[in-house]
Each structure stands twice: as C-alpha cells, then as structure tokens.
Coordinates of C-alpha atoms and ligand atoms in Angstrom, one line a residue:
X1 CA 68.6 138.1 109.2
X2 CA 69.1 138.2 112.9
X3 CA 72.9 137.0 113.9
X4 CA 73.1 133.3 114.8
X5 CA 72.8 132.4 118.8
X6 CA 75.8 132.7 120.6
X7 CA 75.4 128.4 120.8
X8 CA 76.1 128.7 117.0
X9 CA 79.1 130.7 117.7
X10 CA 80.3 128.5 120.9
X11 CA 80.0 125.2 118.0
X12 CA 81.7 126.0 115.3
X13 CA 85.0 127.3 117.7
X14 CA 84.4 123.4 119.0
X15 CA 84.4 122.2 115.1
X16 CA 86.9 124.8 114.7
X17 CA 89.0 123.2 117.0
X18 CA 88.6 119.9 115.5
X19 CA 89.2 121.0 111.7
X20 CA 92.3 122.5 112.5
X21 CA 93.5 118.8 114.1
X22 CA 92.5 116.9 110.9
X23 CA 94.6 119.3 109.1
X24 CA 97.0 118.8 111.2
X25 CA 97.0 115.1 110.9
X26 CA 97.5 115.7 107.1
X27 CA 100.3 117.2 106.8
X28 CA 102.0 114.6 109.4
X29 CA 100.3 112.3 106.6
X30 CA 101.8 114.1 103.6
X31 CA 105.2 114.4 104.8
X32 CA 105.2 110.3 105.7
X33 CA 104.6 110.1 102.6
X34 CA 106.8 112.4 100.5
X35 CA 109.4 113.8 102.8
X36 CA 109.7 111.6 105.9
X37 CA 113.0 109.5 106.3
X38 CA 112.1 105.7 106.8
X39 CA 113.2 106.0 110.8
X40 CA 110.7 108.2 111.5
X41 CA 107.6 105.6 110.8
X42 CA 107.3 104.6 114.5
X43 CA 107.2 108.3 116.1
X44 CA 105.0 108.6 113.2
X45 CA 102.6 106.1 114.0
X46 CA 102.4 107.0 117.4
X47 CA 101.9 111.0 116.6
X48 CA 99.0 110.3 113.8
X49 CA 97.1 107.8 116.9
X50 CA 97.3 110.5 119.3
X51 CA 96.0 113.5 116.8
X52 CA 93.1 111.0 116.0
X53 CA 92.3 110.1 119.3
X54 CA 92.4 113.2 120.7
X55 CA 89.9 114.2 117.3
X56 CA 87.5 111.5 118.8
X57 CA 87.7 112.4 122.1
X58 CA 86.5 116.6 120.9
X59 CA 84.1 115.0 118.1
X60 CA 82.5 113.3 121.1
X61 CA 82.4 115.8 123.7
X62 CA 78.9 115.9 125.4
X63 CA 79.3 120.2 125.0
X64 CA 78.7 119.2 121.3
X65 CA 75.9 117.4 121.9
X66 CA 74.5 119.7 124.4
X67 CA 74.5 122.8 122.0
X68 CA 73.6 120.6 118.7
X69 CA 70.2 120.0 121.2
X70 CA 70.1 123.6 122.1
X71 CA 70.3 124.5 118.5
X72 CA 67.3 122.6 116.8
X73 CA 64.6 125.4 117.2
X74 CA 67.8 127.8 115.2
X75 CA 68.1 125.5 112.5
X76 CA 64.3 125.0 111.9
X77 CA 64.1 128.4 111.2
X78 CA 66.8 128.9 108.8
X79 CA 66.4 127.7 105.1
X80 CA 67.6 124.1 104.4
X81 CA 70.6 125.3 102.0
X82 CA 71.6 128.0 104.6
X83 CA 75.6 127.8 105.8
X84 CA 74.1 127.7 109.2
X85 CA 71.5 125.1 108.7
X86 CA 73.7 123.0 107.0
X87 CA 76.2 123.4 109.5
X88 CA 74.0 122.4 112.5
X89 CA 72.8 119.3 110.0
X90 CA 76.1 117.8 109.1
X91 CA 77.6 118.4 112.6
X92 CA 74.9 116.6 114.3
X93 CA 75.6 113.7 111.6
X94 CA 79.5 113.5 112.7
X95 CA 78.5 113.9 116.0
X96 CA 76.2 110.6 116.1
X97 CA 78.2 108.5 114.1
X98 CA 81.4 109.5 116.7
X99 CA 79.0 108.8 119.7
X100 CA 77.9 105.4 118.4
X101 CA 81.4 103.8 117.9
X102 CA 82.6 103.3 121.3
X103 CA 86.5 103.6 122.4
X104 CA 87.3 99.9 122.4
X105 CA 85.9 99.5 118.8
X106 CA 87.8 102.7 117.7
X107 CA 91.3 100.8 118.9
X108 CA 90.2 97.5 117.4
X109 CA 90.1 99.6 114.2
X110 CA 93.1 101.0 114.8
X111 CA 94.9 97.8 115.7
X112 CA 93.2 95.6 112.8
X113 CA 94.4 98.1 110.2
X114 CA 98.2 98.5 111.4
X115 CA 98.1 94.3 111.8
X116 CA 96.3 94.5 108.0
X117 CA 98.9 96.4 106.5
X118 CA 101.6 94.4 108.1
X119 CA 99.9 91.0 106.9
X120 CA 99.0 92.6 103.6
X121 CA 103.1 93.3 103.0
X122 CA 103.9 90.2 104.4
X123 CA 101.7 88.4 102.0
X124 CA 102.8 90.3 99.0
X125 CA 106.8 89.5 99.6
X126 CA 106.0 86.0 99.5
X127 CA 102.5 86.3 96.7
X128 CA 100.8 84.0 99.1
X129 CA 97.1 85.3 99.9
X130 CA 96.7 83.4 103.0
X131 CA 99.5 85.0 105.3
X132 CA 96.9 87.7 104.4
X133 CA 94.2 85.9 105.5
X134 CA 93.6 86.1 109.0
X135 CA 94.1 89.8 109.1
X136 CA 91.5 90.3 106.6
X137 CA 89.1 87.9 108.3
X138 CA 89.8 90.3 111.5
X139 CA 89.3 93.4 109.3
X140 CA 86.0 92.2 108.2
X141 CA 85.0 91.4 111.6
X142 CA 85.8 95.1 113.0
X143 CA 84.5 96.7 109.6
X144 CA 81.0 94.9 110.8
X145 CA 80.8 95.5 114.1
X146 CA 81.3 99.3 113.4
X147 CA 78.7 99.2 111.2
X148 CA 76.5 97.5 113.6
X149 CA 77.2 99.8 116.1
X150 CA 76.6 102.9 113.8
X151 CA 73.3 101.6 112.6
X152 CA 72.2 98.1 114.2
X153 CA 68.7 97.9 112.0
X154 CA 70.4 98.0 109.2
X155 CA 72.0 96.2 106.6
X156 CA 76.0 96.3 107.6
X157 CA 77.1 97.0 104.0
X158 CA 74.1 99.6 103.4
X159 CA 75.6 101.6 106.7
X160 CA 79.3 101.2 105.0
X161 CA 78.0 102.4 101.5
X162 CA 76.2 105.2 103.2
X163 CA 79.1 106.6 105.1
X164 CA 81.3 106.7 102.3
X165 CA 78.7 108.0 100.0
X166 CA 75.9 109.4 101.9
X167 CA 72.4 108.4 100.7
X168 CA 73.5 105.1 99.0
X169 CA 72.8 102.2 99.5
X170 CA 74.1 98.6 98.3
X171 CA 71.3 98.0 96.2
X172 CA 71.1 101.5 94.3
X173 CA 75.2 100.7 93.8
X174 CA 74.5 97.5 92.9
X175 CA 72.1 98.7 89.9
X176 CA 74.1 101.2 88.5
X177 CA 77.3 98.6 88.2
X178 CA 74.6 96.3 86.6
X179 CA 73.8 98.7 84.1
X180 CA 77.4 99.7 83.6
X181 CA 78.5 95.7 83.1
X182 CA 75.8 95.3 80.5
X183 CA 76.7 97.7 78.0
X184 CA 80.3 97.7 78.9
X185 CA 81.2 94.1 78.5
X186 CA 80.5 93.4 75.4
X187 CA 81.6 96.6 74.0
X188 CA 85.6 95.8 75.8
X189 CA 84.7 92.6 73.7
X190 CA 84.5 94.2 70.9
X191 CA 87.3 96.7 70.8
X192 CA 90.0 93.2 72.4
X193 CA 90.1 92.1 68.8
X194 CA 91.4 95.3 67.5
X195 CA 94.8 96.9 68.3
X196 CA 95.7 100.2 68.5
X197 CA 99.8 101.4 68.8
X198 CA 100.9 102.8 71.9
X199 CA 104.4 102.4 71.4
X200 CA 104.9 106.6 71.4
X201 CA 103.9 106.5 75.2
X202 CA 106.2 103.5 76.2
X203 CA 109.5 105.0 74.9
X204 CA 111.9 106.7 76.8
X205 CA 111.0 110.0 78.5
X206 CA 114.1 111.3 81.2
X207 CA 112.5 111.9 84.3
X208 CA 113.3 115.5 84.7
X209 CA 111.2 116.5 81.8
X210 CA 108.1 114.8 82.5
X211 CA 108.2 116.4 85.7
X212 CA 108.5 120.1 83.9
X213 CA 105.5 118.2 81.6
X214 CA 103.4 117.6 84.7
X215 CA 103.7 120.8 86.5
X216 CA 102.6 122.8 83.0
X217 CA 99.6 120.3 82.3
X218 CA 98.4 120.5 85.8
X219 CA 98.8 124.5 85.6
X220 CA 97.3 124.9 82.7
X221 CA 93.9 123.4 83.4
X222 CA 93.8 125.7 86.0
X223 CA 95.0 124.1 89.5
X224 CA 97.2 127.0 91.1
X225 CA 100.8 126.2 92.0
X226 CA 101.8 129.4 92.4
X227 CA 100.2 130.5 95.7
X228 CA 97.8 127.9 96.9
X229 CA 99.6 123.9 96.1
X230 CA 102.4 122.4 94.8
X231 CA 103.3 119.2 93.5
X232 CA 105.9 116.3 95.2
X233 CA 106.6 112.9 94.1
X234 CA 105.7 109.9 96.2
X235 CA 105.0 106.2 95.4
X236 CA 101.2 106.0 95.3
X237 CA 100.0 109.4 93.9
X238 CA 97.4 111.2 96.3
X239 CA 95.7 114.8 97.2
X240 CA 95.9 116.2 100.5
X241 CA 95.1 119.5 101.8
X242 CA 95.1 121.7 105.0
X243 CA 93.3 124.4 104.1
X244 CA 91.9 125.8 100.6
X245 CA 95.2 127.8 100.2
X246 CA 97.6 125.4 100.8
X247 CA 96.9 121.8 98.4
X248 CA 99.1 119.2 98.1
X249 CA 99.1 116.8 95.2
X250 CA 101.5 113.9 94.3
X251 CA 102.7 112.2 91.1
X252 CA 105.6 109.4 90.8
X253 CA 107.2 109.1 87.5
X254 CA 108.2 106.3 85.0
X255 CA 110.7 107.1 82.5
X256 CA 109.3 104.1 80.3
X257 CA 105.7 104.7 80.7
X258 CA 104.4 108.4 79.9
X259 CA 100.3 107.9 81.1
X260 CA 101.8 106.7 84.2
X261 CA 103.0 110.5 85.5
X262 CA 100.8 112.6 83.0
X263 CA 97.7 111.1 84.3
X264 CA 98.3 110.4 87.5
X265 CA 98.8 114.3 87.9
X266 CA 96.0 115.4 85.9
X267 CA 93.9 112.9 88.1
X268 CA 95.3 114.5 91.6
X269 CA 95.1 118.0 90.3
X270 CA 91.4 117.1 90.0
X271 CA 90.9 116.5 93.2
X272 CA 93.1 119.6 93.7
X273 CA 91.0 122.3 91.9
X274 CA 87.8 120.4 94.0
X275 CA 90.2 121.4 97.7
X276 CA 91.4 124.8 95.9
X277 CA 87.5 125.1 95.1
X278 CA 86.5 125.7 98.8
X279 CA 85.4 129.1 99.1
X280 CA 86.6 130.8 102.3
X281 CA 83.2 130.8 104.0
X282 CA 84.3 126.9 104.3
X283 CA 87.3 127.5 105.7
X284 CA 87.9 125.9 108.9
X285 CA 84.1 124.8 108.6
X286 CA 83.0 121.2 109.2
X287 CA 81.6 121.6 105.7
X288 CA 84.8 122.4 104.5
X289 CA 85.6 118.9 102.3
X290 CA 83.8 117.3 99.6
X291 CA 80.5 116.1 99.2
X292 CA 82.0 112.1 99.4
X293 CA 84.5 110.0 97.5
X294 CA 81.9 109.7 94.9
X295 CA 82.0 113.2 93.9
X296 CA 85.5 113.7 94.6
X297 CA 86.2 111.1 92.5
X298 CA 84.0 113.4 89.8
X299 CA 86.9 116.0 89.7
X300 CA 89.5 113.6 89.5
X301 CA 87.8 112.2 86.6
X302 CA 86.6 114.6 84.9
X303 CA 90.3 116.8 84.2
X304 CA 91.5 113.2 83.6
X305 CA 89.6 111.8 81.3
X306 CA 87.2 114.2 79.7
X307 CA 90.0 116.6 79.8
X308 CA 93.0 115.1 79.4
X309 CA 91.9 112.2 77.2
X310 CA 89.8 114.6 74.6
X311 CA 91.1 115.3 71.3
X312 CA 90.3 119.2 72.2
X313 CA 92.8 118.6 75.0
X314 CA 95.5 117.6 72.8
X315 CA 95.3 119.5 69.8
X316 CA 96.0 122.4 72.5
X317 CA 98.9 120.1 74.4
X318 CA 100.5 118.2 71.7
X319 CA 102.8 121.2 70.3
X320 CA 103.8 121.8 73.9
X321 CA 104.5 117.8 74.3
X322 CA 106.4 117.8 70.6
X323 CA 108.8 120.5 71.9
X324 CA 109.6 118.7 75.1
X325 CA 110.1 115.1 73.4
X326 CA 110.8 115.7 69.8
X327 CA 112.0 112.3 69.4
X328 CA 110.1 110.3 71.0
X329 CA 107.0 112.1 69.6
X330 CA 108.9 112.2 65.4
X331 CA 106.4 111.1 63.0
X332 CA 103.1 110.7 65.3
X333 CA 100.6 112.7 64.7
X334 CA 98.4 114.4 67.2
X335 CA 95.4 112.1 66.3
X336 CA 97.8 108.5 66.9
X337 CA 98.8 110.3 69.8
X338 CA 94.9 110.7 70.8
X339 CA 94.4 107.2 69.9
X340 CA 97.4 105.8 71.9
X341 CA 96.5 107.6 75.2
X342 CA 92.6 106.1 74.8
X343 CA 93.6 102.6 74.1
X344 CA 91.4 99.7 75.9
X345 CA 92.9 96.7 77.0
X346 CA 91.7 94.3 79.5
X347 CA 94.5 94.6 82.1
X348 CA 95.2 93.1 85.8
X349 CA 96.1 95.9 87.5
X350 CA 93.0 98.6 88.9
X351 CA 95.5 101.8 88.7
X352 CA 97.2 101.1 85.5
X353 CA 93.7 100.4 83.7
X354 CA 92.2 102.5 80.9
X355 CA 89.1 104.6 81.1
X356 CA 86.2 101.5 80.3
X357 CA 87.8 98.6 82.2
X358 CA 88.4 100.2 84.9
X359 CA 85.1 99.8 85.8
X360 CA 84.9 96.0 85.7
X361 CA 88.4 96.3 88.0
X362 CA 85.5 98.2 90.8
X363 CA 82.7 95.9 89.8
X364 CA 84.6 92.7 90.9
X365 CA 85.7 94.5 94.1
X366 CA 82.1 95.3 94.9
X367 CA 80.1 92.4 93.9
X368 CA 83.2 90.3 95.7
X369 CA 82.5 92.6 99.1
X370 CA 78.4 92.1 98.5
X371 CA 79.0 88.3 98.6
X372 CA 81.1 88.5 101.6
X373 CA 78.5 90.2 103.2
X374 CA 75.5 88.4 102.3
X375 CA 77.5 84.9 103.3
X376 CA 77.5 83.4 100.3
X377 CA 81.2 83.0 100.2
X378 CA 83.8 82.7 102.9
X379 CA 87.1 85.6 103.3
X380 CA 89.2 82.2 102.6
X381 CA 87.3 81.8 99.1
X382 CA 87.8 85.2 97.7
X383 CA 91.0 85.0 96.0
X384 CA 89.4 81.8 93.7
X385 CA 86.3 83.8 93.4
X386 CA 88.6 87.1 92.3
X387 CA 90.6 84.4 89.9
X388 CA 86.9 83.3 88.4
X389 CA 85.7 87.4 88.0
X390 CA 88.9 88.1 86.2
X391 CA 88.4 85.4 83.8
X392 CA 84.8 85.6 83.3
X393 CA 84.7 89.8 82.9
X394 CA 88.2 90.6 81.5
X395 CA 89.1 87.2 80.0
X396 CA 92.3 87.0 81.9
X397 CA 93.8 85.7 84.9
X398 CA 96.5 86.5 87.2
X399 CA 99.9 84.4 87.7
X400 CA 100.1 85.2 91.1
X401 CA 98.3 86.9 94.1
X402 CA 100.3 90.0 94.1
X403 CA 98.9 91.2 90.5
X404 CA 95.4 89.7 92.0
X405 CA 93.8 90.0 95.4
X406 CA 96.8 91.2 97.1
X407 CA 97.2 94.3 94.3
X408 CA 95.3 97.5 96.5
X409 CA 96.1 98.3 99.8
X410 CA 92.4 98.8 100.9
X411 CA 91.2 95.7 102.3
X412 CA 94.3 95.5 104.4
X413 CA 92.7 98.8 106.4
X414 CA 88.8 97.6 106.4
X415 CA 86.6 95.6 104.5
X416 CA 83.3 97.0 102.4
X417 CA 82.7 99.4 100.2
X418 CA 85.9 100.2 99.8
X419 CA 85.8 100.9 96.1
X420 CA 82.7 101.8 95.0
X421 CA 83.2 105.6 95.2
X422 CA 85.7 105.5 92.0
X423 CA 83.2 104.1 89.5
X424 CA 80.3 106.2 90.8
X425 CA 83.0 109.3 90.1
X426 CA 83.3 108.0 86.3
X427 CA 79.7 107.7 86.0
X428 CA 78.8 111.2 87.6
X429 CA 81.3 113.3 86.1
X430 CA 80.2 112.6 82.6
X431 CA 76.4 114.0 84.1
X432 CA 78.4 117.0 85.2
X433 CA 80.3 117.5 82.2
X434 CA 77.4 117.9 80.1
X435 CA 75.6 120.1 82.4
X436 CA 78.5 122.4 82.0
X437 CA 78.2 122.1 78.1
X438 CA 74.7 123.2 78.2
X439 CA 76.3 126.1 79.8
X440 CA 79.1 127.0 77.2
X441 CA 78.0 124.8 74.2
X442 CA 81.7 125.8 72.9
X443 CA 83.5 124.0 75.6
X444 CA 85.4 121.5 73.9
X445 CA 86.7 123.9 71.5
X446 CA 87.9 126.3 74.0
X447 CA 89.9 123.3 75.4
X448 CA 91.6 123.5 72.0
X449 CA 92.6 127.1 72.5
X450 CA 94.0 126.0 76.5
X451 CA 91.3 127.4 77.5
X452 CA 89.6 125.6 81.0
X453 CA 88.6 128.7 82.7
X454 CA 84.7 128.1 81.7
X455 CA 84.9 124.8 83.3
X456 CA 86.7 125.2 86.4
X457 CA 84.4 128.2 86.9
X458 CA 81.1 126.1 86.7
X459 CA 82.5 123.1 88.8
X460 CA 83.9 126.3 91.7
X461 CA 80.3 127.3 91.3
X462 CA 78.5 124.2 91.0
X463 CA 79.9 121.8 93.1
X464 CA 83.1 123.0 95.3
X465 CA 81.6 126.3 96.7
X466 CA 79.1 123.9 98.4
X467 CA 81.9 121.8 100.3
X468 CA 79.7 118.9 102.4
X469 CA 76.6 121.2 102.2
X470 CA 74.4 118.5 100.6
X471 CA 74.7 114.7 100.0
X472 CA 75.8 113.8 96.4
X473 CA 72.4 112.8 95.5
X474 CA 71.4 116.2 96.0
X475 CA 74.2 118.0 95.3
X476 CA 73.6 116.4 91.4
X477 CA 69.9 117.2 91.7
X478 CA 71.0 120.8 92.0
X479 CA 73.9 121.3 90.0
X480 CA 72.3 119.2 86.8
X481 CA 68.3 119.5 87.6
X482 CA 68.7 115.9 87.1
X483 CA 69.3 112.3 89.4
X484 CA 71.9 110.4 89.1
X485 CA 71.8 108.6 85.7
X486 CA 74.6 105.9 83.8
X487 CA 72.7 107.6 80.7
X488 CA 75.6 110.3 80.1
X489 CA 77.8 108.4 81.0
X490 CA 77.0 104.9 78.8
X491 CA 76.6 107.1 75.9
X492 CA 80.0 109.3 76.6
X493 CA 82.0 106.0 76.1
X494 CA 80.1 104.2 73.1
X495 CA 80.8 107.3 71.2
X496 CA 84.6 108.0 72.5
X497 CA 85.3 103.9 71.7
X498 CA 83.8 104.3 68.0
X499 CA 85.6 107.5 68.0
X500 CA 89.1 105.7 68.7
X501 CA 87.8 102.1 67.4
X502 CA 86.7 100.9 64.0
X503 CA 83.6 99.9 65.6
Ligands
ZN1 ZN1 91.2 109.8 92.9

C-alpha cells in the first residue's frame, strides 16, 4: 500500500493535538475528584472551561474541514475497516457535530449544567424537587436546542440517543426495554416472595482490608496495576484514562456493606481492561475510546456480573475472601456466599440495585425522558410520574425526593438519553459473553482455576483493539456474527434466577 497523503499526515497531528487536550482535561477531572482539596473547585472550574473551549475551538478549525474535503478521494480508496478510512470517517463525524453547535449554545450548556448541579444540590439538602425544577426545565431546553441544531429533521431524542450510542435510535431503545420489561417483571415478581440471607455481606468488614480485597480481585481478572493503572478512592466510583498506559479507576468503601466496594471495583476495572485494551496504533488517535457508553457499559458489566457474580468466580475467590475475613465469612459456605451476592430485591436506589432490577431503575428513566419529549407530560409532572413508575414496576415508593427523582446527578447536566447506555451494556455483554464461550467452551471452569486470561484476550481482540472504529451495531455484527438480540441476555437471567431461586 502506498503511504497515506501528506493531508492524512497534516490531520491526525490536528486530532493529535486535540486528543492530548482531552486527556489533559482528565486528569484535571480525576484529581477533582480524588485528590483535589475542596478550595481548589473554582480555579478548577475555570481551568476545565478553558481546556474545553479551547478543544472546540481546534475540533472546529476550518484546516479540519479543509483537509477532511481534500481527503474523500483517499478514503474511497481504502477498505472500510482500514485505520485510515476509519480515521477520515469518524473525524469528519466529530468534526460536523462540533461545527453545527454554535458558540452561544456551547456556553448555554456550559452555564445550564454548572446552574443544574447547583439547583440539583440545593434541592437535595432540603428533598424538595422543585428548587430543582427550573434548572431542569432550562436543561431540557438547551439539551433540545442542541439537538436541533445537530440534526434539525430529526427527532430531538433520536439525535440524543444517536450521539450517545451511534446508530440508535429511540424507537429501537424503546423495543428492546419492551422486551426486557416483559419477561423481567414478572419474573422480579416471582423471586419478591422469596428471601434469600445476605447478612454475611452486611457485617463488619475494616476498611483497610477490603481495600487489599479490591486491589487483588481487580488484579486478578486481569486489569494491570502494576505498570499501566492504579486504583484511588473517591465518592462516586468512575474510570478515567489518559492514555492506554496510564488508567485510573476509583472505588469508595463501606465498612458495613461488602458489594458496595467489591463491585464497584470489579465494575470500573471493566471499563479499565476496555481503556488498557487500546492497542498502541490507537494511541493518541481520535479512534482511541470506546465504541459508546453502550459497549463500554459491556466491559463494565461483563467482569461484574458474569464474572464476579458466577459461581466459577467464587469457587476461585472465596478461599482468598475466607482468609481475609474469617469471621465474618465462619460457617458460610461458598454457595450462601454465591447466593447472598445474587440476591434480587426491588430497591430505590439505581447504583445500589442488583443485576435484574436494575434494569427497570433505566427503563423508568427512559420511558420518563420519551414522555418528556413527545409532550405528553410536563418537567413539573415528573417526580409524580417517577412516584407512579416506582410503584407500578418495583412495587414501592420513595419517602422523599432525594431517594427518588433527585437520586442521579445526570439530569442536573442535560436532559435525554441520559441512561439508556447502562441497560443496552447488560443486554450486550451477555451476547459477547457467549460469543467468547463458543471460543473456549471451558470458560467458566477456567474462572474456577483464576483463570481470565482467555477472556480478556477475546474482548482485547474482539472489541478493544477496534477503539471507535465501528458503531456498536457493527462492532457486535463483527465480533458475534450476530445483531443485537435481548435473546442471550433474557435467557442468561431466567437461568441464573432459577439457579439462585427456588423458582
Ligand atoms: Zn459503568
């Protein structure tokens, strides 16, 4: 093959350029969050605004534009799954969704969010939903006209959908959640009338250990902490990285709660192995990130819960876990251990939720956004309409806003489909996960032996060592030789609940 143009060259120094500044945004991010002493928020704030605007200003330049134009005779050449080819493609995406927002939008934005999050603290301290209101009324206003802008023909919450996950759109979302509510409700129906002991993981583990815990469990699924991340504590746990050798993940422990730390680290390391999983050709590359929040979400997932909730997992872990807590673990066996950590309870709270309700948690959030939306119910309406979900789905409600509407930070930063990405990473890392077992039929029972190598190996191959290459659509296509499907998924949990259930 002939060496690219030197346009192709002159381009990816400008994306270059403009990786580099996201990265350097996230670590000003990761140390507010982990490291930064509360009087630094302001100089903060201000730092963060001018990395981003300066990012606008380079994703905008009209050089970009000039050499994306220069470039289209290249790119029909090459094949479609080239580096180059995708390169050119993706580039001239970012590019056109930079150029459509203009400036004064991009500040609104700015403004609403910082004025949302504000409001959205405000309103918690005093669990009253409209001191909220107003800024999420101004949230969804902005969140719409950007959409507008990006794509004007379009329906606002199909352009929102399809930025976050690229090729979706609300109705496709819609379905799948459908499908998922069917089977799923009446099966959390089922399993409410049962009970199954969790007392083991509510006893008292010291802080110190379950750290220790944390950073063995995370290293022995395969995320590397010795050269290439480490681990911190902060209050919402979160992945960052700035470059494929250097990942940050978080975790924030509970000495009376052990899922809270466990998964919460086994969640983020997910996401980690998916950053670590970036093969140096995508280094410093525009293609350099995952695929969308959808199939980021997939890693996460997947070490979490068809990982770390398997029986495999902790017939490996459990003699590691007794030697660390002998007390607290004396007289429970391995299998009331597996049972505990897969208990299903309809709960208020999305993050604390267990591996089928969660789902429902998104569900509401999405079919409450849709309605928004469509007009059929006003931003002063939702917290009733949120109470009514709660009730009608899970069978409970909340006492109070602030373990209801005002629970997740999102809205207080934008408004639309601001959730959706988690339950589309439940349902398509199931689709993964069995791709993989074709693979290595043995795969659960190397997990008893510690063994995750296999695994990692085929997601590195099969997902992460494409970066932003292909939309998630295709990037399933590809790595299963199927389309998305709740199939795998549906079936996965019927037979994990009458696994743990007397169903
Ligand atoms: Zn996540």
């Amino acid at each position: 093959m002939s060496s690219p143009p030197q346009q192709y060259c002159r381009l990816t120094e400008l994306l270059g350029e403009i990786v580099d500044l996201n990265n350097l945004a996230a670590i000003a991010y990761w140390d507010r969050q982990t490291y930064m002493p509360s009087g630094g928020a302001s100089a903060r704030k201000q730092q963060l605004t001018t990395l981003s605007s300066l990012t606008h200003k380079k994703m905008t330049d009209p050089t970009i534009g000039e050499l994306l134009e220069q470039l289209t005779d290249y790119e029909d050449s090459l094949p479609y799954d080239s580096h180059e080819a995708a390169t050119i493609r993706v580039a001239r995406r970012d590019y056109r969704q930079a150029k459509r927002i203009p400036p004064e939008l991009v500040a609104q934005r700015s403004e609403a969010s910082a004025e949302g999050l504000q409001a959205w603290l405000q309103a918690r301290e005093e669990a009253d939903f409209s001191v909220f209101l107003p800024a999420l009324r101004r949230n969804y206003d902005v969140t719409r006209r950007i959409a507008q802008a990006l794509k004007p023909d379009w329906d606002p919450l199909d352009t929102l959908i399809d930025r976050r996950e690229p090729g979706f759109t609300a109705s496709e979302v819609g379905d799948i959640f459908s499908q998922l509510k069917e089977e799923l409700l009446p099966l959390i129906d089922a399993v409410s009338q049962q009970a199954v002991d969790d007392s083991v993981l509510h006893q008292h583990y010291p802080e110190q250990l379950q750290w220790e815990n944390t950073l063995d469990a995370v290293s022995s699924i395969g995320f590397d902490l010795e050269q290439r991340g480490r681990q911190d504590r902060s209050v919402h746990p979160f992945t960052t990285s700035f470059s494929p050798d250097d990942v940050r993940i978080t975790t924030r422990v509970r000495e009376n709660d052990f899922s809270a730390a466990f998964f919460a680290s086994l969640h983020e390391a997910g996401h980690g192995t998916y950053e670590q999983g970036l093969t140096d050709e995508l280094c410093r590359s525009i293609l350099g990130q995952g695929a969308s929040g959808g199939m980021h979400e997939s890693q996460s997932r997947l070490w979490e819960n068809l990982v770390g909730r398997s029986r495999q997992f902790w017939h490996f872990f459990y003699p590691r876990l007794q030697k660390r807590f002998s007390s607290q673990t004396d007289g429970v066996s391995v299998e009331d251990f597996y049972r505990a950590v897969n208990r299903v309870q309809p709960s208020l709270i999305r993050v604390e939720a267990d591996e089928v309700t969660y789902n429902l948690h998104i569900i509401i959030r999405f079919e409450l956004e849709n309605a928004v939306y469509s007009g059929e119910l006003s931003p002063a309406d939702l917290e009733a309409a949120w109470n009514d979900k709660y009730s009608d789905y899970l069978g409970i409600t909340p006492s109070d806003p602030v373990q209801g509407i005002l629970q997740d930070i999102h809205w207080s930063g934008g408004f639309g489909a601001s959730f959706v990405s988690y339950t589309l990473g439940n349902v398509i890392s199931v689709q993964l996960f069995e791709a993989a077992q074709r693979e290595y039929p043995d795969l659960l029972q190397q997990f008893e032996r510690g063994d995750f190598c296999s695994l990692l190996k085929w997601m590195q191959t099969n997902v992460h060592a494409h970066g932003r290459k292909f939309k998630p659509k295709e990037l399933i296509r590809r790595a299963t030789g199927q389309d998305l499907s709740t199939v795998p998924y549906l079936n996965y949990i019927r037979s994990k609940i009458s696994d743990v259930y007397d169903l």
